[in-house]
mmCIF file of C-alpha atoms and ligand atoms in Angstrom:
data_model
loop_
_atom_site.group_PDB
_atom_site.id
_atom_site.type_symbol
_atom_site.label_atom_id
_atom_site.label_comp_id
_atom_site.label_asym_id
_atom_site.label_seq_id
_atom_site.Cartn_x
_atom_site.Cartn_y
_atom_site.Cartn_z
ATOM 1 C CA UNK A 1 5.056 13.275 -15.292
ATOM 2 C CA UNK A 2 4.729 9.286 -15.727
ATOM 3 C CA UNK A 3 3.855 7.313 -13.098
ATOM 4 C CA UNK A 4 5.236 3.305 -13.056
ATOM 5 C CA UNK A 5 2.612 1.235 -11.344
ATOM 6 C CA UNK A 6 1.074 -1.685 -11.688
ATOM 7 C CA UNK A 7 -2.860 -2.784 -10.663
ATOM 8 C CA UNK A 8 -3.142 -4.391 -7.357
ATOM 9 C CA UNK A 9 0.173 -4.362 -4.592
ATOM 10 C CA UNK A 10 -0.348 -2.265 -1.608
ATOM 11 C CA UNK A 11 2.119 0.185 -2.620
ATOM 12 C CA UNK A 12 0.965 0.693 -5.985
ATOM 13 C CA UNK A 13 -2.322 1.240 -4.433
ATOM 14 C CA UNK A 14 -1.188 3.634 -2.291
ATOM 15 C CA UNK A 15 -0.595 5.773 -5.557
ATOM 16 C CA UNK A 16 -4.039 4.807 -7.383
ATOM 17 C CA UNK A 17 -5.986 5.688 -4.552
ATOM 18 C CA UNK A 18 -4.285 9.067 -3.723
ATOM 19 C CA UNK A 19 -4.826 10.122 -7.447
ATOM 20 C CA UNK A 20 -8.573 9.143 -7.322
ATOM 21 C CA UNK A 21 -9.316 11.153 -4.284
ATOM 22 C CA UNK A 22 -7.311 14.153 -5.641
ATOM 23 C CA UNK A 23 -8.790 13.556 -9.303
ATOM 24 C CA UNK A 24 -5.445 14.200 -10.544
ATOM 25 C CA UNK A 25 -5.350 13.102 -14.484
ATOM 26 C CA UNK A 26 -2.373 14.562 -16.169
ATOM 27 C CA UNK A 27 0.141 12.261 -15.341
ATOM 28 C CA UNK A 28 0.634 9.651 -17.529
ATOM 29 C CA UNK A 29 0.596 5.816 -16.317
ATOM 30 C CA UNK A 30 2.759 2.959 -17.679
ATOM 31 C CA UNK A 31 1.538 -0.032 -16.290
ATOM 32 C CA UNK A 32 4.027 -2.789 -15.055
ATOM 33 C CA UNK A 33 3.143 -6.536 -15.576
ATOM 34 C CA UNK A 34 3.945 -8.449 -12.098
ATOM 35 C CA UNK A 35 5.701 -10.261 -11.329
ATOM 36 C CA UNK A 36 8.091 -7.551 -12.732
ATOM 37 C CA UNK A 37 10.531 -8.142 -15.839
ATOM 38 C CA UNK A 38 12.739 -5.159 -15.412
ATOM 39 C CA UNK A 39 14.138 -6.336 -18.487
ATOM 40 C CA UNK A 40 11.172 -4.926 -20.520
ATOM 41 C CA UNK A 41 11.265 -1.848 -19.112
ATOM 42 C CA UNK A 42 12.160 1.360 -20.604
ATOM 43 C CA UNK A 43 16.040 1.676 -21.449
ATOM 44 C CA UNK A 44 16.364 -0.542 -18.058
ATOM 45 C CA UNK A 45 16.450 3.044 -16.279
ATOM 46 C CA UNK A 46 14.261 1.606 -13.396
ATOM 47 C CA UNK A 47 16.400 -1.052 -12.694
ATOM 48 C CA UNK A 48 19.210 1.255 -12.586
ATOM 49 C CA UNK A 49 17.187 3.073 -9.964
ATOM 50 C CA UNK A 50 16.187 0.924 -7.787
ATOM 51 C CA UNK A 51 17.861 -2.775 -7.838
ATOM 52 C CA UNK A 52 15.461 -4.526 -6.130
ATOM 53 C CA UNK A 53 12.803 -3.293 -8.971
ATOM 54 C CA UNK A 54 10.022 -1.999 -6.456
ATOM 55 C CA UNK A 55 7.415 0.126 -8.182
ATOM 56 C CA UNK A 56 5.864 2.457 -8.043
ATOM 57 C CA UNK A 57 8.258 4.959 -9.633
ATOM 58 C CA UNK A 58 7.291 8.954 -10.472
ATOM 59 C CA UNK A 59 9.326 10.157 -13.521
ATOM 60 C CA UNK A 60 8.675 14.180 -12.561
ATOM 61 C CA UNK A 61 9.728 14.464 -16.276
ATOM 62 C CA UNK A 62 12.645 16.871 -15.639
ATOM 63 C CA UNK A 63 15.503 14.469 -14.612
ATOM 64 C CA UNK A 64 13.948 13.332 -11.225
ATOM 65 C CA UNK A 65 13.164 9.252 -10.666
ATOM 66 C CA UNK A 66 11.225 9.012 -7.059
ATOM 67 C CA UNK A 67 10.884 4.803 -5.789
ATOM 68 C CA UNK A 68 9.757 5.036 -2.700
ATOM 69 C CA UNK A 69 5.785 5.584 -2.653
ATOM 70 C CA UNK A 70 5.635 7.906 0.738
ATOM 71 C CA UNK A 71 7.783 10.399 -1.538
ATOM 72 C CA UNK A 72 6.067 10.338 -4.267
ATOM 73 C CA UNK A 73 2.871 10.596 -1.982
ATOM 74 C CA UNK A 74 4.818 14.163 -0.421
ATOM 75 C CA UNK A 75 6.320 15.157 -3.784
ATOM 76 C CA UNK A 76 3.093 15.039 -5.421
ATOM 77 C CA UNK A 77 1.153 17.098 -2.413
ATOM 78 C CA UNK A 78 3.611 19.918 -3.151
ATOM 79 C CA UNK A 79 3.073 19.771 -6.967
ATOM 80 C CA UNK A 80 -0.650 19.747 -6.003
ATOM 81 C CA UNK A 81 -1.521 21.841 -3.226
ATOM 82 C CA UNK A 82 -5.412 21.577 -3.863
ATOM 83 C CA UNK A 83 -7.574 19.943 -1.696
ATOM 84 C CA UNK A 84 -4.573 19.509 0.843
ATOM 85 C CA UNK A 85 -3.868 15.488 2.510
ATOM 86 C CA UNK A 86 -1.583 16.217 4.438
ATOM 87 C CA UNK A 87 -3.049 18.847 7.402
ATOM 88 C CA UNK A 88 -3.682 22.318 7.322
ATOM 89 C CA UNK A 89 -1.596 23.149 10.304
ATOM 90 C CA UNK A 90 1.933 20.961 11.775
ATOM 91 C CA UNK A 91 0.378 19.402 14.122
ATOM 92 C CA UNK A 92 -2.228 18.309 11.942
ATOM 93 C CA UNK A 93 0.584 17.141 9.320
ATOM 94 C CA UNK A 94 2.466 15.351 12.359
ATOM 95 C CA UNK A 95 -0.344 13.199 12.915
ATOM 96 C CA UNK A 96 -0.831 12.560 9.194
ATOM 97 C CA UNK A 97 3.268 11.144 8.927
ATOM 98 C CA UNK A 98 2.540 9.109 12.120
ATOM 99 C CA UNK A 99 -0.357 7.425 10.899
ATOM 100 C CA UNK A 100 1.805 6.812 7.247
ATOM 101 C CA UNK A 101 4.817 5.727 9.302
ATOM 102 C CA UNK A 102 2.253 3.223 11.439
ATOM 103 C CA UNK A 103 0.790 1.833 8.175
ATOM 104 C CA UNK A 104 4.077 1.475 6.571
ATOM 105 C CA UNK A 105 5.503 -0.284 9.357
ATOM 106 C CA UNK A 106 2.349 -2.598 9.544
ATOM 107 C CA UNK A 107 2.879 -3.021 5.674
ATOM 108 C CA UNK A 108 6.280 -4.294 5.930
ATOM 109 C CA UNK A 109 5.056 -6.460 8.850
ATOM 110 C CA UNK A 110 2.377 -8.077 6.897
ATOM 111 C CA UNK A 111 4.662 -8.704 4.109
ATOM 112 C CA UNK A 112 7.271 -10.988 6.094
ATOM 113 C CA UNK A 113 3.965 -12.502 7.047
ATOM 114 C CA UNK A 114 2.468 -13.129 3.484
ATOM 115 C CA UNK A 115 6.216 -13.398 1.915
ATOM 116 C CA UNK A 116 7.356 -16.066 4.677
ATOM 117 C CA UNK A 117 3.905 -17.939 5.120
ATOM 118 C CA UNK A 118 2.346 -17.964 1.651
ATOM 119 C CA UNK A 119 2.804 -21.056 -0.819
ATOM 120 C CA UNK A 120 2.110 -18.058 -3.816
ATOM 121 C CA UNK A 121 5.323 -16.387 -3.092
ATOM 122 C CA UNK A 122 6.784 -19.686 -2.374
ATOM 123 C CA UNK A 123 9.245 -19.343 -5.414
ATOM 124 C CA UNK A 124 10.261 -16.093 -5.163
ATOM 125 C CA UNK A 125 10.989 -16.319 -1.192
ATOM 126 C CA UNK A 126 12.055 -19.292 1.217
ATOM 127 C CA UNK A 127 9.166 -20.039 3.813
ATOM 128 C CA UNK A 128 10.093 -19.902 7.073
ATOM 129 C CA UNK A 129 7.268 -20.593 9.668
ATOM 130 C CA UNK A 130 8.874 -18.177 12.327
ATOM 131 C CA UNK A 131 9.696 -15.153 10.756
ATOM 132 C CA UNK A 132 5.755 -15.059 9.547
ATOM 133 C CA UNK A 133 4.333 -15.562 12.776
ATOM 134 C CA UNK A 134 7.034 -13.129 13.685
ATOM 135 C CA UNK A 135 6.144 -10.446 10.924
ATOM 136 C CA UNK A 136 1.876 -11.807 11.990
ATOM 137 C CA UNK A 137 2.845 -10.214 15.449
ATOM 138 C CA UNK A 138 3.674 -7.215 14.800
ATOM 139 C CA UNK A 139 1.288 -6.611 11.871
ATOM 140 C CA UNK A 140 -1.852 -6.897 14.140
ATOM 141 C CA UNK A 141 -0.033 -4.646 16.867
ATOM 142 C CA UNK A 142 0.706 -2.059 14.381
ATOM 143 C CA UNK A 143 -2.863 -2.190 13.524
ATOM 144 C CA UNK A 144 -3.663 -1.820 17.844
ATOM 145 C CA UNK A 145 -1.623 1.770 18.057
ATOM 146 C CA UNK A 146 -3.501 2.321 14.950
ATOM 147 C CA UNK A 147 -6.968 1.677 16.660
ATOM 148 C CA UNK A 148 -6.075 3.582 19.069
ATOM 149 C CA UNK A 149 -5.167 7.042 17.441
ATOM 150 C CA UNK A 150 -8.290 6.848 14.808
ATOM 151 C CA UNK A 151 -10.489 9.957 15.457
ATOM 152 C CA UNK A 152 -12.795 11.310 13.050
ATOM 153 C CA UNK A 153 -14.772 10.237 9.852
ATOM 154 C CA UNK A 154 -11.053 9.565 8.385
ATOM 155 C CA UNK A 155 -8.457 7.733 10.251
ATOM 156 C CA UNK A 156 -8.161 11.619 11.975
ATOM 157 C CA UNK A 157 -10.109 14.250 11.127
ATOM 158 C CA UNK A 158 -13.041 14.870 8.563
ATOM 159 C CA UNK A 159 -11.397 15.000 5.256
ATOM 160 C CA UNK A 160 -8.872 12.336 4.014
ATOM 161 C CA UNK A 161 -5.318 12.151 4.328
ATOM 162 C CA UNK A 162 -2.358 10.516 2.569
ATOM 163 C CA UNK A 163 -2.970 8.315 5.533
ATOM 164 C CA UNK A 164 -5.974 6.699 4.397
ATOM 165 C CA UNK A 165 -4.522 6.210 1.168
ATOM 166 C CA UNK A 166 -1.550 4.718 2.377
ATOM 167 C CA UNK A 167 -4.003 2.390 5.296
ATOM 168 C CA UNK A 168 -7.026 1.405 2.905
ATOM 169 C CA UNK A 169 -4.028 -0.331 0.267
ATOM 170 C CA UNK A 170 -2.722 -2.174 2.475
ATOM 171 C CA UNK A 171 -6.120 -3.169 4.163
ATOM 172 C CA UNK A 172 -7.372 -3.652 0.578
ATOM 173 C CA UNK A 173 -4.621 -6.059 -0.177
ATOM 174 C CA UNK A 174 -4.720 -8.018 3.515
ATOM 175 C CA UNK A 175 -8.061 -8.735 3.479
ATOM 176 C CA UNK A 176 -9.082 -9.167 -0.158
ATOM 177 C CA UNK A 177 -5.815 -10.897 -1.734
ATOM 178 C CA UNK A 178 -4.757 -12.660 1.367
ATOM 179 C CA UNK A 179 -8.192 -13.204 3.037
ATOM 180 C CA UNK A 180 -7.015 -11.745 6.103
ATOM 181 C CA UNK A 181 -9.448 -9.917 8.511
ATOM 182 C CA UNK A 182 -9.405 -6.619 10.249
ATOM 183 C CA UNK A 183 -8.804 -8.057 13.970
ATOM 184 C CA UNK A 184 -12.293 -7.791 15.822
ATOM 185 C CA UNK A 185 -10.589 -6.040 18.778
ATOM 186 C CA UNK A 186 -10.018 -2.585 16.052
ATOM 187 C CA UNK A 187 -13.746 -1.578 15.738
ATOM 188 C CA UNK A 188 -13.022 2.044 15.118
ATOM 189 C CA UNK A 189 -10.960 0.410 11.623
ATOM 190 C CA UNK A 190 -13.367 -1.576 10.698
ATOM 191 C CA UNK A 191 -16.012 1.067 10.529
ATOM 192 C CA UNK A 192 -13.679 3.397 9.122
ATOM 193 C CA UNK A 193 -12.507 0.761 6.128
ATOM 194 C CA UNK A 194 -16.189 0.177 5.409
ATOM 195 C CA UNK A 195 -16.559 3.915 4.935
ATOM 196 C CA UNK A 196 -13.156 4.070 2.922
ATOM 197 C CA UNK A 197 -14.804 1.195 0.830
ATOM 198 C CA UNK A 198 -17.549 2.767 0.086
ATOM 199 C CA UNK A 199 -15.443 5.958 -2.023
ATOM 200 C CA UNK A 200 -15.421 6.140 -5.830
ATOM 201 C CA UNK A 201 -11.151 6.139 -4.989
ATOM 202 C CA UNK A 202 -11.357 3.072 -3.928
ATOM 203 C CA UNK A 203 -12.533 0.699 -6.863
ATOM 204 C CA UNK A 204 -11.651 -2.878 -6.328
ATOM 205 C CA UNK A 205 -8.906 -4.186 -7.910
ATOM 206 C CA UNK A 206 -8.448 -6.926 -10.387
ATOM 207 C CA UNK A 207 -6.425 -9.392 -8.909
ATOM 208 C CA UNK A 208 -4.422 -12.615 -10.817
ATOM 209 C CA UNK A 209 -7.413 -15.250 -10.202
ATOM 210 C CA UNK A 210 -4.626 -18.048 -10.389
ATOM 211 C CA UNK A 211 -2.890 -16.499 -7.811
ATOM 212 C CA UNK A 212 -6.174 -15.535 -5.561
ATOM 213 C CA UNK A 213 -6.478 -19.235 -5.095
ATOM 214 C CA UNK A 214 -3.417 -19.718 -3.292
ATOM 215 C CA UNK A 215 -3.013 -16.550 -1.547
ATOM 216 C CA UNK A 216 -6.353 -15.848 0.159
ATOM 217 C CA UNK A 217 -6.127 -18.782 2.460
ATOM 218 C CA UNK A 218 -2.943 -17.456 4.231
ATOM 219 C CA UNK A 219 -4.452 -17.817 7.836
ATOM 220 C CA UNK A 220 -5.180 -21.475 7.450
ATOM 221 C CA UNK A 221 -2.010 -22.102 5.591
ATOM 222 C CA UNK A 222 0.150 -20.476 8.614
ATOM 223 C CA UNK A 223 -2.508 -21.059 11.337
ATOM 224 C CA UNK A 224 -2.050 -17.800 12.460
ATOM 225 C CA UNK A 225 -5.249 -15.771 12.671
ATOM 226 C CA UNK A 226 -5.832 -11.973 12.964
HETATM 227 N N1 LIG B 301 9.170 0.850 0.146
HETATM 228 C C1 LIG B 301 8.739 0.722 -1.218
HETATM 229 C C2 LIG B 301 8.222 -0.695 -1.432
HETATM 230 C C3 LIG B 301 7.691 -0.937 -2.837
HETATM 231 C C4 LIG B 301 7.464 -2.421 -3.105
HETATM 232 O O1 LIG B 301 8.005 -3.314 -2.426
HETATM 233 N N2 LIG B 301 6.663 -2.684 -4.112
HETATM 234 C C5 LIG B 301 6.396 -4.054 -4.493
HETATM 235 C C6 LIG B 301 5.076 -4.157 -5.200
HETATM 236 S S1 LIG B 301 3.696 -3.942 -4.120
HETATM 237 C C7 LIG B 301 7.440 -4.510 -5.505
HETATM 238 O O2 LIG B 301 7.619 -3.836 -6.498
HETATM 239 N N3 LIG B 301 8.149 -5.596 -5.224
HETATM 240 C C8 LIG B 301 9.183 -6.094 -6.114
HETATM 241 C C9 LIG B 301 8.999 -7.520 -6.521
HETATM 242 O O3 LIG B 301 8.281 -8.232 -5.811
HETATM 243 O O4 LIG B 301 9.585 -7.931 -7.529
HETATM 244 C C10 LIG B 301 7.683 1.788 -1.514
HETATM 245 O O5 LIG B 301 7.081 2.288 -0.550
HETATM 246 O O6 LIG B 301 7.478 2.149 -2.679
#
């Protein structure tokens, strides 16, 4: 299998961090400069799978292309049952997709945020003050349902899930890249991301410094704060 990633997003790291914990090594990684020129890109094919050009992408090597990263996440749990992140039982696995589905949500919250309020993304997308403190919102309320259902050494339980994968990237990315906070009304994430910081999995990322300039004042830029 090849994998189609690049370093530092919060969905690529959703990927990165998932392989780390499971110590998975035998699929290969092409690494994707950002932002992305589909045009160097292998025979185009990932353009022709995905227009908008989101990565990651899992080639499963026998005619399958997977561009969303919660399937991939799922696809590769069934390839590799060991050391299971999903939950023994279905309850256990119901509370897993919950927490993924809360996470995503907040991720796609944040990103109207960042994508809307940032001067770095300011030529790629038009700002537009309301939509961020719009996207802002809804981020930080995400992360409140998320405060509330965290139980356990993990965000549930006592081993880690495809939830804390899919939570610590986009935590990662928030607070490192955009200099964004965990708000100081979630104390049960904030203990639990200083724990998550503290695995092997979750090796900073190297992120553009040219870019880090701009982007980790986002707060101050929109005065919105977490
Ligand atoms: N829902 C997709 C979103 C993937 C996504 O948006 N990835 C970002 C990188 S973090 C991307 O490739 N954006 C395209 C671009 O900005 O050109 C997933 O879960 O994989």
């Amino acid at each position: 299998m090849k994998l189609y990633n690049f370093g530092w997003g919060p969905y690529p790291r959703r990927i990165a961090t998932y392989l780390a914990e499971k110590e998975i090594t035998d699929i290969e990684l092409v690494e994707v400069e950002f932002p992305h020129r589909p045009e160097l890109w292998p025979d185009g094919f990932l353009l022709k799978l995905n227009p908008a050009h989101s990565l990651p992408v899992l080639d499963n090597g026998r005619g399958l292309l997977i561009g969303q990263s919660i399937a991939i996440l799922e696809y590769l749990e069934e390839q590799y049952p060991a050391r299971n992140m999903l939950g023994a039982t279905p309850e256990d696995r119901a509370v897993t997709r919950e927490l993924v589905s809360i996470f995503d949500e907040a991720t796609s919250f944040f990103g109207l945020w960042a994508r809307q309020g940032s001067p770095v993304n300011a030529d790629r997308h038009r700002p537009n003050a309301a939509a961020a403190a719009f996207g802002a919102e809804r981020y930080v309320n995400k992360l409140r349902v998320a405060e509330a259902k965290q139980n356990g050494s993990f965000l549930f339980g006592s081993t880690p899930t495809i939830a804390d994968c899919v939570a610590a990237a986009l935590i990662e990315f928030t607070s490192q890249f955009y200099g964004v906070p965990l708000p100081a009304d979630c104390p049960k994430l904030l203990a639990w991301f200083a724990r998550m910081g503290e695995r092997p999995s979750m090796h900073p990322p190297k992120y553009p410094a040219e870019m880090l300039e701009v982007s980790r004042h986002l707060q101050e830029q929109t005065n919105i704060f977490a």
